[in-house]
CSV table of C-alpha atoms and ligand atoms in Angstrom, one decimal:
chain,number,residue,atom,x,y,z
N,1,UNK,CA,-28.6,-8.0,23.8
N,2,UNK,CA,-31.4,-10.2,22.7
N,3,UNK,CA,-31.4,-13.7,20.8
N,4,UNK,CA,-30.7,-13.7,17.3
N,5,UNK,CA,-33.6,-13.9,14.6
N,6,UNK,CA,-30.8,-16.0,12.5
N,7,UNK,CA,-31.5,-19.5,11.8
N,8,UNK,CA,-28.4,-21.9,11.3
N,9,UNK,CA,-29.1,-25.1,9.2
N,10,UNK,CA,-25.8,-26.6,10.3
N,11,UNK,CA,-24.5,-27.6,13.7
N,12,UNK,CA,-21.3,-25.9,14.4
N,13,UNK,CA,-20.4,-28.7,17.1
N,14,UNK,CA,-20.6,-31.5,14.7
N,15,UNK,CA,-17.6,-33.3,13.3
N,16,UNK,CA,-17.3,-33.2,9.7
N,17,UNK,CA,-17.7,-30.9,7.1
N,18,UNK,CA,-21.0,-29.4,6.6
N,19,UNK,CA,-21.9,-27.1,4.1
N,20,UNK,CA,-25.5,-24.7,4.6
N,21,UNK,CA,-26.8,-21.0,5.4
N,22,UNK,CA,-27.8,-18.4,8.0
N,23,UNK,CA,-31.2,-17.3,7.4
N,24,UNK,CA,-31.7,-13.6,7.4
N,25,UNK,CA,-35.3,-12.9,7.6
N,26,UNK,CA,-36.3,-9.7,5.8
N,27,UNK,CA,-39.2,-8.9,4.2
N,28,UNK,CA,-39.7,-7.0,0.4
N,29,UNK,CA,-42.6,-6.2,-1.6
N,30,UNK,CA,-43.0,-9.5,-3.5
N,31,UNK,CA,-41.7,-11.6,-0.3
N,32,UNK,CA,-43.3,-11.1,2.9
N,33,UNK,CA,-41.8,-14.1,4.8
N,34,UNK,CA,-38.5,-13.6,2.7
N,35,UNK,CA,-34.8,-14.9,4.1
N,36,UNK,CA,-32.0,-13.8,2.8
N,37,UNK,CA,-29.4,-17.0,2.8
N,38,UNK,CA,-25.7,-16.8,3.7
N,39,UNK,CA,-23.8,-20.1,2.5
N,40,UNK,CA,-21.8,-21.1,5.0
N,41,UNK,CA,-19.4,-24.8,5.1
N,42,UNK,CA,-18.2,-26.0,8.5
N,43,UNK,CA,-14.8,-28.2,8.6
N,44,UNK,CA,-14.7,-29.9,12.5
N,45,UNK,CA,-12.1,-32.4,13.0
N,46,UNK,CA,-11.3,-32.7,17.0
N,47,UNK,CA,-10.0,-30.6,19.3
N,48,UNK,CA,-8.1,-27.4,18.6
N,49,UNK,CA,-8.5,-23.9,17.7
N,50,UNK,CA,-11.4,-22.5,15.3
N,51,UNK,CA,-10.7,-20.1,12.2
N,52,UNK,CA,-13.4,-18.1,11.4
N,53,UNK,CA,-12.7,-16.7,7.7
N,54,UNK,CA,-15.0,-13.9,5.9
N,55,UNK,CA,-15.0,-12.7,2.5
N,56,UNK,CA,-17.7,-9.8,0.9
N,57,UNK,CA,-18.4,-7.5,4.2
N,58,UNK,CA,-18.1,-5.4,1.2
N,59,UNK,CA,-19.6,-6.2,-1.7
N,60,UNK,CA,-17.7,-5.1,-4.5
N,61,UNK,CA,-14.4,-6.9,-3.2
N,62,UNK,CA,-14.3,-10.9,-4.9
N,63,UNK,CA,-10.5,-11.8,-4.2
N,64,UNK,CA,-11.8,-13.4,-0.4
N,65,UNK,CA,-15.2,-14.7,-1.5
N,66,UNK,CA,-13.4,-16.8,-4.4
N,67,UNK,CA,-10.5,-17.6,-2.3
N,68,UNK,CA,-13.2,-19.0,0.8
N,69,UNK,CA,-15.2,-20.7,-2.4
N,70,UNK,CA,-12.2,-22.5,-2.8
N,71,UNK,CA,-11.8,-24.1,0.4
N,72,UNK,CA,-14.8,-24.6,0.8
N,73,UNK,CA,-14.5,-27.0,-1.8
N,74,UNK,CA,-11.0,-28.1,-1.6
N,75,UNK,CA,-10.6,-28.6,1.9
N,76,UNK,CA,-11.0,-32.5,3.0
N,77,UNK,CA,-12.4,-32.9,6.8
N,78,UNK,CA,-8.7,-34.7,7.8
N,79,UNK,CA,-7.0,-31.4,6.3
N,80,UNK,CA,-8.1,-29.5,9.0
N,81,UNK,CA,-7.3,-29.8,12.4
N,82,UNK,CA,-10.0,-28.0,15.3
N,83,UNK,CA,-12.2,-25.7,13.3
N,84,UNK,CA,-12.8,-23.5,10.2
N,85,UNK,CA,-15.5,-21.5,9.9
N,86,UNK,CA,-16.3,-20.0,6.3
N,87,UNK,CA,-18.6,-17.1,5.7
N,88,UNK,CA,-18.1,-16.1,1.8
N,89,UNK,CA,-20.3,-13.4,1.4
N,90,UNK,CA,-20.8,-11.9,4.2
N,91,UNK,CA,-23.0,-9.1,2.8
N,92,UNK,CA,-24.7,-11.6,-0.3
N,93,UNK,CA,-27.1,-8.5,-1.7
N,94,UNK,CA,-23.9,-6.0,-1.6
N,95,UNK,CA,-21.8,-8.7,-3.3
N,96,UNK,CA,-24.4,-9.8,-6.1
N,97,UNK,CA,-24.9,-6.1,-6.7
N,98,UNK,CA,-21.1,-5.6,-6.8
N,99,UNK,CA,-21.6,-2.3,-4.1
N,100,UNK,CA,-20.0,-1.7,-1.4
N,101,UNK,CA,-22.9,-0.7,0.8
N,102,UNK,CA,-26.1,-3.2,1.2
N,103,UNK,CA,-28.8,-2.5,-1.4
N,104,UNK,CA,-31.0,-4.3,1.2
N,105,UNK,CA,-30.7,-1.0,3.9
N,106,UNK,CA,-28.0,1.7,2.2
N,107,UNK,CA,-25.4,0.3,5.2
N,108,UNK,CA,-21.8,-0.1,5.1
N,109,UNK,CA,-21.4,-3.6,7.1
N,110,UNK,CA,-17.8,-2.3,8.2
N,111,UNK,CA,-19.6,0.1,10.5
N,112,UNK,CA,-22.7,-1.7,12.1
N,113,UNK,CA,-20.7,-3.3,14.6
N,114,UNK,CA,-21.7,-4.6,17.7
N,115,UNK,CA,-25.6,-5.1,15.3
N,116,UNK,CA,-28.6,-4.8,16.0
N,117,UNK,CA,-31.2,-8.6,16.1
N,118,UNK,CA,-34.0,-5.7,15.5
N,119,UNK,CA,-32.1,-3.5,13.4
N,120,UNK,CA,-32.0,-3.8,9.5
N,121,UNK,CA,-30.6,-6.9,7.7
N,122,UNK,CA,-26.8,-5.5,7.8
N,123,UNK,CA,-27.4,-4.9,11.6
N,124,UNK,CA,-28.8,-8.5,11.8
N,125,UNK,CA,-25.9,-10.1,10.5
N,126,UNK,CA,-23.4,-7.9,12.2
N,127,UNK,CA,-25.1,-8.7,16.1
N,128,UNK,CA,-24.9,-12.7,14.6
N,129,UNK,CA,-21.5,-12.4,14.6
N,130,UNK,CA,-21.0,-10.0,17.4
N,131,UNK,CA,-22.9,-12.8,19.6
N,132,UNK,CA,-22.5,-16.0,18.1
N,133,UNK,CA,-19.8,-16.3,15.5
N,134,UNK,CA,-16.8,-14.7,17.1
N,135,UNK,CA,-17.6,-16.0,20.9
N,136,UNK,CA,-16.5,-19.8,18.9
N,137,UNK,CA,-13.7,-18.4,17.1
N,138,UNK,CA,-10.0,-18.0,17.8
N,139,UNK,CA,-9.0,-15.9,15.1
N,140,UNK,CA,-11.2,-13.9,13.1
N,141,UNK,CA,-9.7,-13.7,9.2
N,142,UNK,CA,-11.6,-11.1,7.0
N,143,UNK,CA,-10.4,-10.1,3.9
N,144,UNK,CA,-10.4,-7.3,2.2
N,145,UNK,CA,-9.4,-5.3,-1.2
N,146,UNK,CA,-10.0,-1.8,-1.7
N,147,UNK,CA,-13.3,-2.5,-3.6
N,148,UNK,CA,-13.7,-0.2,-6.8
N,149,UNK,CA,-12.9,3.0,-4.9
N,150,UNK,CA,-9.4,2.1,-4.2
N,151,UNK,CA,-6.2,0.5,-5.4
N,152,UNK,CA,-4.4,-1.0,-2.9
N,153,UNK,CA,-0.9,-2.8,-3.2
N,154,UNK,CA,-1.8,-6.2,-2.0
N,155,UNK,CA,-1.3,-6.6,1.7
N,156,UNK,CA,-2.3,-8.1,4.9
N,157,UNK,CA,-3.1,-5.5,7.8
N,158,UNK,CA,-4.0,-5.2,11.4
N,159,UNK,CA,-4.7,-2.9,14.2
N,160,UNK,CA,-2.3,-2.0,16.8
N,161,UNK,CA,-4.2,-4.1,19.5
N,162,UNK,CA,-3.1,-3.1,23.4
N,163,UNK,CA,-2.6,-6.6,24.3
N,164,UNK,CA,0.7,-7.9,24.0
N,165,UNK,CA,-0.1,-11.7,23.5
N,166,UNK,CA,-2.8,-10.5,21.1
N,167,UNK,CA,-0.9,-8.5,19.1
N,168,UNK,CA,2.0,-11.4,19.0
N,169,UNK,CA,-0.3,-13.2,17.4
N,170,UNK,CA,-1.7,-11.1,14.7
N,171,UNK,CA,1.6,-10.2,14.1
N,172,UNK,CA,2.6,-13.7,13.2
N,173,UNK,CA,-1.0,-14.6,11.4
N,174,UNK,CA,-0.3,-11.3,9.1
N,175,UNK,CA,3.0,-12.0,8.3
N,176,UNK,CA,2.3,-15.8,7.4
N,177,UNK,CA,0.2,-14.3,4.2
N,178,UNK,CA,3.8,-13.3,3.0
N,179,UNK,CA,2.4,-10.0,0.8
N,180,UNK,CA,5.3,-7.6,-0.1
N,181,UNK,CA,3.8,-5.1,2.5
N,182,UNK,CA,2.4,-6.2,6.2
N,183,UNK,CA,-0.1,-2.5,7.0
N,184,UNK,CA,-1.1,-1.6,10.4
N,185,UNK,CA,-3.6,0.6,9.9
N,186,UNK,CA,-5.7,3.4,11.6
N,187,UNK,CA,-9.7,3.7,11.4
N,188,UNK,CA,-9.8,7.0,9.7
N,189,UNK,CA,-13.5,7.1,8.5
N,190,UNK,CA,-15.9,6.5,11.5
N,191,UNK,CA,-16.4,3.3,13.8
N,192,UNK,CA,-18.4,-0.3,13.8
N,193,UNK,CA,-15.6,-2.0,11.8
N,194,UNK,CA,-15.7,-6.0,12.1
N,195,UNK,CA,-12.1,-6.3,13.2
N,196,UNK,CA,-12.6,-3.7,16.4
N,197,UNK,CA,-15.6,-6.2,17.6
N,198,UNK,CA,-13.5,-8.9,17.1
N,199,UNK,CA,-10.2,-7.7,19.0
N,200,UNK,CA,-12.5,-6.5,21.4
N,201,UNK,CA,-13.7,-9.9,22.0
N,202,UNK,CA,-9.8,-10.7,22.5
N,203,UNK,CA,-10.0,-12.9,18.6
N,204,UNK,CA,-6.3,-12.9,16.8
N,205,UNK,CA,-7.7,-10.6,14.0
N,206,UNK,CA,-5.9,-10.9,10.5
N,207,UNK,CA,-7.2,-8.9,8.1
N,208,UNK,CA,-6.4,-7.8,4.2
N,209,UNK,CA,-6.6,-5.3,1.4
N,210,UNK,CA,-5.6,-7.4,-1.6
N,211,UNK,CA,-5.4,-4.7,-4.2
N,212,UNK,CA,-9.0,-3.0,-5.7
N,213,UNK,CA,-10.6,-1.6,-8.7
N,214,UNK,CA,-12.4,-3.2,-10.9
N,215,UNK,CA,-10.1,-5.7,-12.8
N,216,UNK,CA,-8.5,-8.5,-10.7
N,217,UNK,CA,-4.9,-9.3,-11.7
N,218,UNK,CA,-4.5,-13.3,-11.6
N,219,UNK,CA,-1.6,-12.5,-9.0
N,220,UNK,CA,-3.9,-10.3,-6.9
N,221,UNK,CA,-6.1,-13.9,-6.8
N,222,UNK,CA,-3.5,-15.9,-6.2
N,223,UNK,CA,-1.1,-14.0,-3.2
N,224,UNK,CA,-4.9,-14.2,-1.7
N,225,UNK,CA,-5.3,-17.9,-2.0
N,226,UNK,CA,-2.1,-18.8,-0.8
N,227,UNK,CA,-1.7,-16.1,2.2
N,228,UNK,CA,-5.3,-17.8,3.3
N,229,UNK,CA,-4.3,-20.7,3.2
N,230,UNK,CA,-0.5,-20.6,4.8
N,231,UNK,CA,-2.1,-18.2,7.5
N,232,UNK,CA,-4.6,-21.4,8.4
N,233,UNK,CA,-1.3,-23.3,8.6
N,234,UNK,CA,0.3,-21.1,10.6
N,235,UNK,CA,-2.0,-21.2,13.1
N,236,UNK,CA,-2.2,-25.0,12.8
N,237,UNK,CA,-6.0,-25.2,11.9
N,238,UNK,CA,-5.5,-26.3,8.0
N,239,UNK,CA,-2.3,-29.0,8.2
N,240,UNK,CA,0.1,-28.9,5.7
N,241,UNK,CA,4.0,-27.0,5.3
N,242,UNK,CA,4.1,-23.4,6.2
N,243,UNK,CA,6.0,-21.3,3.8
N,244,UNK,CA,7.7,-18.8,4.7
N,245,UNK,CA,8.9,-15.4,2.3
N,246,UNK,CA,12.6,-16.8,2.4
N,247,UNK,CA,11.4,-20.1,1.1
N,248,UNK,CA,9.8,-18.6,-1.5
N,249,UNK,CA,13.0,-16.6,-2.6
N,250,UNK,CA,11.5,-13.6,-2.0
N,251,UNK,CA,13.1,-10.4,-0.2
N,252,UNK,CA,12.1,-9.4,3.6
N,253,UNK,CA,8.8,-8.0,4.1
N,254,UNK,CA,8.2,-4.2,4.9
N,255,UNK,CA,6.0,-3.3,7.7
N,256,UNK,CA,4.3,0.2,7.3
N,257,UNK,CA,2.1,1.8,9.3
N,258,UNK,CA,-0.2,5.3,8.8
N,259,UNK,CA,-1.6,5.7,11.8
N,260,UNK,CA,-2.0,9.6,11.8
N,261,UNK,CA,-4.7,11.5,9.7
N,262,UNK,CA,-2.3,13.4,7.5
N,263,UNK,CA,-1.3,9.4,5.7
N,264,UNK,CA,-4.8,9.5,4.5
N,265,UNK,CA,-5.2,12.3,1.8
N,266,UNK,CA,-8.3,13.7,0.7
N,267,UNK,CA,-9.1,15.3,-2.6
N,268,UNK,CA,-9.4,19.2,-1.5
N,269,UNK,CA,-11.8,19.5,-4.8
N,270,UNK,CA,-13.8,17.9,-6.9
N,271,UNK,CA,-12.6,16.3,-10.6
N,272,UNK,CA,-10.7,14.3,-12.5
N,273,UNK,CA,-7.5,12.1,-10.8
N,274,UNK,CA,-4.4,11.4,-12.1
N,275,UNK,CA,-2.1,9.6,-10.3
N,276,UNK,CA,1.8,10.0,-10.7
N,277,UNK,CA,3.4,7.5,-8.6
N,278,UNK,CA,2.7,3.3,-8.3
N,279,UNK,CA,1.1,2.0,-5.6
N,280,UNK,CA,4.4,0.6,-3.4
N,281,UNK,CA,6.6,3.1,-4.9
N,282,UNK,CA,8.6,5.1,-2.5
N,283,UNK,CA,7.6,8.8,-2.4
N,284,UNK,CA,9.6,12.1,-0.7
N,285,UNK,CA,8.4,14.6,1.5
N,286,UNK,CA,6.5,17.4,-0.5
N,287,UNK,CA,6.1,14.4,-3.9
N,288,UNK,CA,2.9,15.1,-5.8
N,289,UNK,CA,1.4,11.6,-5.6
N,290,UNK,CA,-1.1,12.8,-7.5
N,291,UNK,CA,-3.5,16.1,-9.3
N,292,UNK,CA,-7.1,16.8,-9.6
N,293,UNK,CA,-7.7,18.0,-13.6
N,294,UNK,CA,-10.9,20.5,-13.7
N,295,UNK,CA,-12.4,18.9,-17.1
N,296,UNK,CA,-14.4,21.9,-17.1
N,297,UNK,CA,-11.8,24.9,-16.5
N,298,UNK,CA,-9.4,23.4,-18.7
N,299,UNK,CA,-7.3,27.1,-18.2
N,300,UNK,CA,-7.0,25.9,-14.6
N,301,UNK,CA,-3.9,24.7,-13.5
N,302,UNK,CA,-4.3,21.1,-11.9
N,303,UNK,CA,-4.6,20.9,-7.7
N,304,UNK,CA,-1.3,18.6,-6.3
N,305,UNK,CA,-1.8,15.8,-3.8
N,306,UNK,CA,1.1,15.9,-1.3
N,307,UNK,CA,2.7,13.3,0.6
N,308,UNK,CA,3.5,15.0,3.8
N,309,UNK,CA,6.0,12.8,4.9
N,310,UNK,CA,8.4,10.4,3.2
N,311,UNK,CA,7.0,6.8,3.0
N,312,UNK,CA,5.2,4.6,0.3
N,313,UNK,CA,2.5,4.8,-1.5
N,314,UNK,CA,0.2,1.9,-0.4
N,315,UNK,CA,-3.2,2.8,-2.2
N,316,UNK,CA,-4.4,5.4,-4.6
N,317,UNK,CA,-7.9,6.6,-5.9
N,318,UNK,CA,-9.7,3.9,-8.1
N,319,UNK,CA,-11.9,5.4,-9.9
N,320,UNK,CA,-10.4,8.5,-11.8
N,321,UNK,CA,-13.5,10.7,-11.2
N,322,UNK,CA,-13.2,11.9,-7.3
N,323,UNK,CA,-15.1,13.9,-5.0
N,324,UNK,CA,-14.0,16.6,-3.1
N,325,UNK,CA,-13.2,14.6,0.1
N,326,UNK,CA,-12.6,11.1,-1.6
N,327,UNK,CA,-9.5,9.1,0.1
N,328,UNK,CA,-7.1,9.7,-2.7
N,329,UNK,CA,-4.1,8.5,-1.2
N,330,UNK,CA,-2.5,6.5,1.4
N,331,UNK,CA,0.9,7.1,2.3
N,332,UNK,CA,2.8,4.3,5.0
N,333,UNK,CA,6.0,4.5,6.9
N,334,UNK,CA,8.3,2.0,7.5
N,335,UNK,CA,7.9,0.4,11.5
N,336,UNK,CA,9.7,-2.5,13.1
N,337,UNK,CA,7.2,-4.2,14.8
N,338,UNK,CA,9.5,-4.8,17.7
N,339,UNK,CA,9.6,-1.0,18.5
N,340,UNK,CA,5.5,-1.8,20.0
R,1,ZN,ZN1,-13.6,-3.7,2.3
């Protein structure tokens, strides 16, 4: 692939923490020469592993960016040991517009993956990272809620990587955020995602979906800030004492998995959602986790959403308006990750 029309102001070899921007060039009606800026803070301090942490690849999801705000500014150069790498707003005109697609070019930067450097600016970005940012990281964090259109129970998530050291690895990172739930989870709604490019690349991938909606619960905020920053600990880039769930008082972990179509369910019609079970509720096989109400055939009884399998509920619909076709409901089942 060709060189990157991305400019860097800061040196990503240089010790010390640095904070600046990639420069996006992009033109609009009242910009012809326009760039579209990216902050972005460096922490080098010496040899060791590099964290490369990223918050709004979608736009409407602010738990990550305000968590990566915070260390940007928190985080003193002899706090960190190697390298940390912080992106907080990955897509800035999806995240200032609260979307989860780019205004800039309609695209969801979940799915532009490997890029584009002559594509639009979503493709840009995407092949800046593809060629640049995750060739000098180690682990790849990027974190995720369900944005408006779901409601997720806070958890950290990965893919079932082939590797065996890999996966060892993201095993450990994901547990260190020490949510209630650790979600392996399948890519049920096309390709280009971030995290395949990374594990592709061979990058200890750690990603999230700390809740959704629109409102933000201050514990939502605060499970994110301190799974960031025990999961830098863990892997020994941000120094400091590594909590664990037990020294926290808090019961084991569950990891869940829905790696098969029929844990994603899909609204069979259009209109309005109500959901009948909490998200991290345990559900039967054949629960109605939900029903679609027909606001205009009020005489028509309302459509169930089934779980097809026993399990959890780990995220419903967001908005209560759906689509026929909208994810309405995911529904996870209990794994021991020494079964893979
Ligand atoms: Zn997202």
């Amino acid at each position: 692939m060709s060189a990157s029309p991305i400019h860097c102001s800061i040196d990503y070899f240089k010790p010390g923490k640095q904070h600046g921007h990639l420069a996006v060039p992009y033109s609009y009606n009242l910009g012809g020469w326009a760039n579209l800026l990216l902050p972005i803070t460096v922490i080098g301090n010496g040899p060791g592993r590099t964290a490369l942490v990223i918050g709004g690849n979608h736009g409407d999801e602010y738990p990550g960016p305000i968590a990566i705000m915070k260390l940007m500014r928190e985080l003193s150069v002899d706090q960190v040991h190697g390298r940390l790498i912080l992106l907080p707003a990955l897509n800035m005109p999806a995240v200032k517009a609260a979307t989860r697609l780019s205004p800039l070019d309609g695209k969801n930067m979940n799915r532009v993956f490997p890029g584009n450097p002559a594509g639009t600016p979503s493709e840009i970005i995407a092949h800046y990272l593809t060629t640049i940012l995750f060739p000098l990281a180690d682990i790849v964090i990027d974190i995720h809620t369900g944005g408006r259109s779901v409601d997720f129970y806070p958890c950290s998530t990965m893919h079932l990587v082939s590797d065996p050291v890999q996966r060892r690895e993201m095993v450990a990172g994901v547990e260190a955020w020490c949510s209630d739930f650790c979600f392996v989870y399948a890519d049920v709604a096309g390709s280009g995602l971030l995290p395949v490019e990374a594990e592709k690349q061979g990058k200890i991938v750690v990603t999230t979906e700390m809740g959704g909606g629109e409102p933000v619960r201050a514990s939502v905020h605060r499970i994110t800030q301190s799974g960031l920053r025990n999961v830098l600990v863990h892997y020994g880039i941000v120094k400091g004492e590594k909590f664990t769930r037990a020294s926290l008082g808090l019961p084991p972990l569950k990891w869940v998995q829905a790696i098969d179509r029929e844990d994603y369910r899909f609204a069979p019609e259009s209109g309005v959602w109500e959901s009948l079970v909490e998200i991290g509720d345990a559900v039967k096989a054949g629960e109605a986790v939900g029903q679609i109400h027909f606001i205009e055939r009020p005489d028509r009884e309302p459509v169930p959403v089934i779980a097809p399998t026993a399990g959890y509920l780990l995220a419903t619909r967001g908005p209560s308006m759906v689509a026929q076709g909208d994810c309405v409901a995911t529904i996870v089942h209990e794994v021991d990750p020494a079964s893979w």
